[in-house]
CSV table of C-alpha atoms in Angstrom, one decimal:
chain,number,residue,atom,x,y,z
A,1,UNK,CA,-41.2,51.5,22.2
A,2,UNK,CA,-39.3,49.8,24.9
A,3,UNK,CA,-37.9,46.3,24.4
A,4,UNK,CA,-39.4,43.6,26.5
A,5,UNK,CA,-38.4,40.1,27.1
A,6,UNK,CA,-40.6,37.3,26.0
A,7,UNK,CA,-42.6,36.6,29.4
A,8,UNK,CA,-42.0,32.6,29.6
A,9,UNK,CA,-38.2,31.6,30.4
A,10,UNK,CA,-36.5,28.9,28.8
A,11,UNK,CA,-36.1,25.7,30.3
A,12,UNK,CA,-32.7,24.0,31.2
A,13,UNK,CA,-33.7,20.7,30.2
A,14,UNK,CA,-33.6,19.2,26.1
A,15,UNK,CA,-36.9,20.7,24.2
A,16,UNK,CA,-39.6,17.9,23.0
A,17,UNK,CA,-38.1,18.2,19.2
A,18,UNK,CA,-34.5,17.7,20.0
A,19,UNK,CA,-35.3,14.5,21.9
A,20,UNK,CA,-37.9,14.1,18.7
A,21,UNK,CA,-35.0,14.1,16.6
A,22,UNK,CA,-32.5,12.2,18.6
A,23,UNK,CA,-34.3,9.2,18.8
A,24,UNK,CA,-35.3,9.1,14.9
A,25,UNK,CA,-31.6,9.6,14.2
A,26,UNK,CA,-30.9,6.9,16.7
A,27,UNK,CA,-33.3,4.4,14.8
A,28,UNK,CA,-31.8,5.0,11.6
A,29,UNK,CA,-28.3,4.3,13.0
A,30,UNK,CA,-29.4,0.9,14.6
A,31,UNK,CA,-30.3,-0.1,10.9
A,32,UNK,CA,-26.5,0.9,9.6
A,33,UNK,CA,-24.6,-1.1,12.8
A,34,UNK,CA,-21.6,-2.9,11.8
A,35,UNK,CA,-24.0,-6.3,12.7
A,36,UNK,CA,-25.8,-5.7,9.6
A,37,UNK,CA,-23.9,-6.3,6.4
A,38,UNK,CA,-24.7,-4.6,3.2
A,39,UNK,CA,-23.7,-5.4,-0.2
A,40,UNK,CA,-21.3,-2.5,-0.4
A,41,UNK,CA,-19.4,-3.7,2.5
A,42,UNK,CA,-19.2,-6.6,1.0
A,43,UNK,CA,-18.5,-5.5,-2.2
A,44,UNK,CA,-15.7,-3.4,-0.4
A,45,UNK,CA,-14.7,-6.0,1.3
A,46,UNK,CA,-13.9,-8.2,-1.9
A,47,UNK,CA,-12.2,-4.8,-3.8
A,48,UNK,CA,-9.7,-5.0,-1.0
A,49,UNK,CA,-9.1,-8.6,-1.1
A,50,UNK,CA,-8.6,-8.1,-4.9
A,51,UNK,CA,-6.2,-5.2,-3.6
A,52,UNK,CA,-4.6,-6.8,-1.5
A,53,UNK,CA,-3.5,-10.0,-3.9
A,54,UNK,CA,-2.5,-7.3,-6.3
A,55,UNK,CA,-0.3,-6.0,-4.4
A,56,UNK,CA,1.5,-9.2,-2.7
A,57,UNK,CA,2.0,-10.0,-6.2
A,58,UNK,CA,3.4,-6.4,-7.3
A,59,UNK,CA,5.7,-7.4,-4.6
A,60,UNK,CA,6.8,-10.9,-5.7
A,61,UNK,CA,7.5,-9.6,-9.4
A,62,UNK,CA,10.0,-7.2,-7.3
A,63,UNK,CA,11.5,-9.6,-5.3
A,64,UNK,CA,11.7,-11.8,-9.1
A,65,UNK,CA,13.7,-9.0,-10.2
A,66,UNK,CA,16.2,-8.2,-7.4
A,67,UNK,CA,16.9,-12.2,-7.7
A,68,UNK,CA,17.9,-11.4,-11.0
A,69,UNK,CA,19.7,-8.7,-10.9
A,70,UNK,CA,21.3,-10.4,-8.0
A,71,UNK,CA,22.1,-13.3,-9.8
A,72,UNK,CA,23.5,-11.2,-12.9
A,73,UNK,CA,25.7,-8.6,-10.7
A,74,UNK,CA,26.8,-10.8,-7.3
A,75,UNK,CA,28.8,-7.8,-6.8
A,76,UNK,CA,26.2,-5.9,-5.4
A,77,UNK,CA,24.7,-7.9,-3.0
A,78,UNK,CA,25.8,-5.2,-0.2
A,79,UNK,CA,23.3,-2.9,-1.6
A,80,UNK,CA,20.9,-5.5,-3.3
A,81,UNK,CA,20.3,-7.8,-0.6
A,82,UNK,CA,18.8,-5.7,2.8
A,83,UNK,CA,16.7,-4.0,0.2
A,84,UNK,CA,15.0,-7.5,-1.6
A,85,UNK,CA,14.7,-8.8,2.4
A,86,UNK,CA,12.5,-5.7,2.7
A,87,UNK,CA,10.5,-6.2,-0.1
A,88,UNK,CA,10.1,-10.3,0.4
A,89,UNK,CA,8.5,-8.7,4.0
A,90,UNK,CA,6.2,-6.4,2.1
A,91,UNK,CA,5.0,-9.5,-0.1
A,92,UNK,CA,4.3,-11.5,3.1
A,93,UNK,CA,2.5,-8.3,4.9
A,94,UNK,CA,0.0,-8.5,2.1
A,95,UNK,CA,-0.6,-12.3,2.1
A,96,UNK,CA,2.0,-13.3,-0.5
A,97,UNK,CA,5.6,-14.7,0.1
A,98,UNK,CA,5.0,-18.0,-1.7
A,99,UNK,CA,7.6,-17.0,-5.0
A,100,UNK,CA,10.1,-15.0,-2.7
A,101,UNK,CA,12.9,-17.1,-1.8
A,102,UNK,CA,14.6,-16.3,1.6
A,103,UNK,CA,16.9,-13.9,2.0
A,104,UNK,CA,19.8,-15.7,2.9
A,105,UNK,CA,19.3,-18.3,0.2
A,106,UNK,CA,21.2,-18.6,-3.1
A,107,UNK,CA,19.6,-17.0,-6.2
A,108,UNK,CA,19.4,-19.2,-9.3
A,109,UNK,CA,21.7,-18.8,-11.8
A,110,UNK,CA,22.0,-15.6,-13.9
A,111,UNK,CA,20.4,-17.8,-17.3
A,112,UNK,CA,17.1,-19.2,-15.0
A,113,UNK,CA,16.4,-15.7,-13.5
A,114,UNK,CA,16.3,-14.0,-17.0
A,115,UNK,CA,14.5,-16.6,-18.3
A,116,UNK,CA,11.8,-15.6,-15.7
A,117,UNK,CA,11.5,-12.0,-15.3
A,118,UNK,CA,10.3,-10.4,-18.3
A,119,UNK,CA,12.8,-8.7,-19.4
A,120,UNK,CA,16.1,-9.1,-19.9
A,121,UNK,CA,19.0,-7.6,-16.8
A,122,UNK,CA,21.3,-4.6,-17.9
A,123,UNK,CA,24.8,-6.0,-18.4
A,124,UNK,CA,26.2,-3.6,-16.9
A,125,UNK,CA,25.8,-2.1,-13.2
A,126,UNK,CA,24.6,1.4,-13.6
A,127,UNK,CA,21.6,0.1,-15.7
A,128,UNK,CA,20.6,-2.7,-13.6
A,129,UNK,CA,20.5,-0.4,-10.4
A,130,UNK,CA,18.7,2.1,-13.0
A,131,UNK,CA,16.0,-0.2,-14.3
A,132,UNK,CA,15.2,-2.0,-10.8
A,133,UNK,CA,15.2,2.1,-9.2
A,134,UNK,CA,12.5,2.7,-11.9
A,135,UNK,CA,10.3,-0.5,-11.4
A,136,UNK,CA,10.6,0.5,-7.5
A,137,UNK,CA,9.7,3.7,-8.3
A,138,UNK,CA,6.9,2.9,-10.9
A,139,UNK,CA,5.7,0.5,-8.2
A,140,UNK,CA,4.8,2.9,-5.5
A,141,UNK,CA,3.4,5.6,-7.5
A,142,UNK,CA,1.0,2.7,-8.7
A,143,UNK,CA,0.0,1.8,-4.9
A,144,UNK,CA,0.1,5.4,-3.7
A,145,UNK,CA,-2.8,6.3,-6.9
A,146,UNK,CA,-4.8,3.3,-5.6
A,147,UNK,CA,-4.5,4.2,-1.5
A,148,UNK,CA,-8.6,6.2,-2.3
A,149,UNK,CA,-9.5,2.8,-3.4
A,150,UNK,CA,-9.2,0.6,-0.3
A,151,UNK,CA,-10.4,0.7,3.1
A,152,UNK,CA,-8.5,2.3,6.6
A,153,UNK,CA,-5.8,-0.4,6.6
A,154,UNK,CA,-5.0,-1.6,4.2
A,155,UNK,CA,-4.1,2.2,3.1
A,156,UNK,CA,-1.6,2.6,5.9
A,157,UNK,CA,-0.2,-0.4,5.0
A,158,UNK,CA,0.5,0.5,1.5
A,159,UNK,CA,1.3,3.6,2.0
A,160,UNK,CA,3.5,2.8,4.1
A,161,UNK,CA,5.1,0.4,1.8
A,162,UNK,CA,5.0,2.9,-1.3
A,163,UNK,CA,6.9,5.2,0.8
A,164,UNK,CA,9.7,2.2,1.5
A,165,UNK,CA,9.5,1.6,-2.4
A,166,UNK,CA,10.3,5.4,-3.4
A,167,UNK,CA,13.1,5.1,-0.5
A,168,UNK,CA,14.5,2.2,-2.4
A,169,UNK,CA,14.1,4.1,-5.4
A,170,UNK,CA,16.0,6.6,-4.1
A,171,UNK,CA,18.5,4.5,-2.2
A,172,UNK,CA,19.1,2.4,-6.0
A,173,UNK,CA,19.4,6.2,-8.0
A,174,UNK,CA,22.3,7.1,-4.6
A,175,UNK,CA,23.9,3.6,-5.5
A,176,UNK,CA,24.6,4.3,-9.1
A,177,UNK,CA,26.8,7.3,-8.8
């Protein structure tokens, strides 16, 4: 038996149930526009905030703990101080800033800074560098494990500033051979 093509040919235009569904898909989108919130946005919205303190405070502790070893070792302010700048700038990207001193400015005396971080600065150099490497370190693996957890921006921005915290891991580790 020959084969014979179907006798009506198709048209070039959309068929009635692709516009059909089109139009139902477009109603359903109007109810999810970013105009109307819902409480998971919301919710969202507050897990990043949440997020976002956490991390300006992370960041604060850090810049705490360079002052201190700062303090302690004066000696290594050449490698100490550019990396504690960039950490007071990660505080401030988040929100936070209000605990990290300036740069520039004098840290408190080697008694007041161990008196406020909670523990204690290596007496000797190698171990200071250590420690602080390991807190930077410990630091961004935290905030690159909780990058699923917040929204599109906030991500980027910290993980871009967990990959400047394993740099300055890396840069500490370089520093104490």
């Amino acid at each position: 038996m020959p084969f014979t093509l179907p006798s009506r040919t198709p048209s070039a235009g959309p068929h009635r149930r692709s516009l059909l569904a089109g139009a139902a898909g477009a109603v359903l989108l109007v109810g999810c526009s970013p105009g109307s919130e819902s409480a998971t946005t919301v919710g969202s919205r507050s897990a990043a905030d949440r997020a976002r303190a956490r991390v300006a405070r992370d960041s604060e502790a850090l810049v705490e703990r360079y002052t201190a070893v700062l303090a302690a070792h004066p000696a290594l302010a050449g490698l100490l101080e550019p990396l504690r700048a960039e950490v007071v700038r990660h505080a401030e990207a988040f929100g936070g800033g209000a605990s990290a001193a300036p740069s520039g400015s004098k840290p408190p005396s080697a008694s007041a800074s161990r008196s406020a971080s909670p523990s204690p600065v290596p007496t000797d150099e190698k171990s200071a560098l250590a420690e602080l490497a390991r807190h930077e370190k410990q630091l961004a693996d935290r905030r690159t494990k909780a990058l699923l957890e917040v929204p599109g921006e906030l991500a980027r921005l910290m993980a871009s500033v967990a990959a400047a915290g394993a740099g300055h891991a890396f840069l500490l580790t370089e520093g104490t051979k």
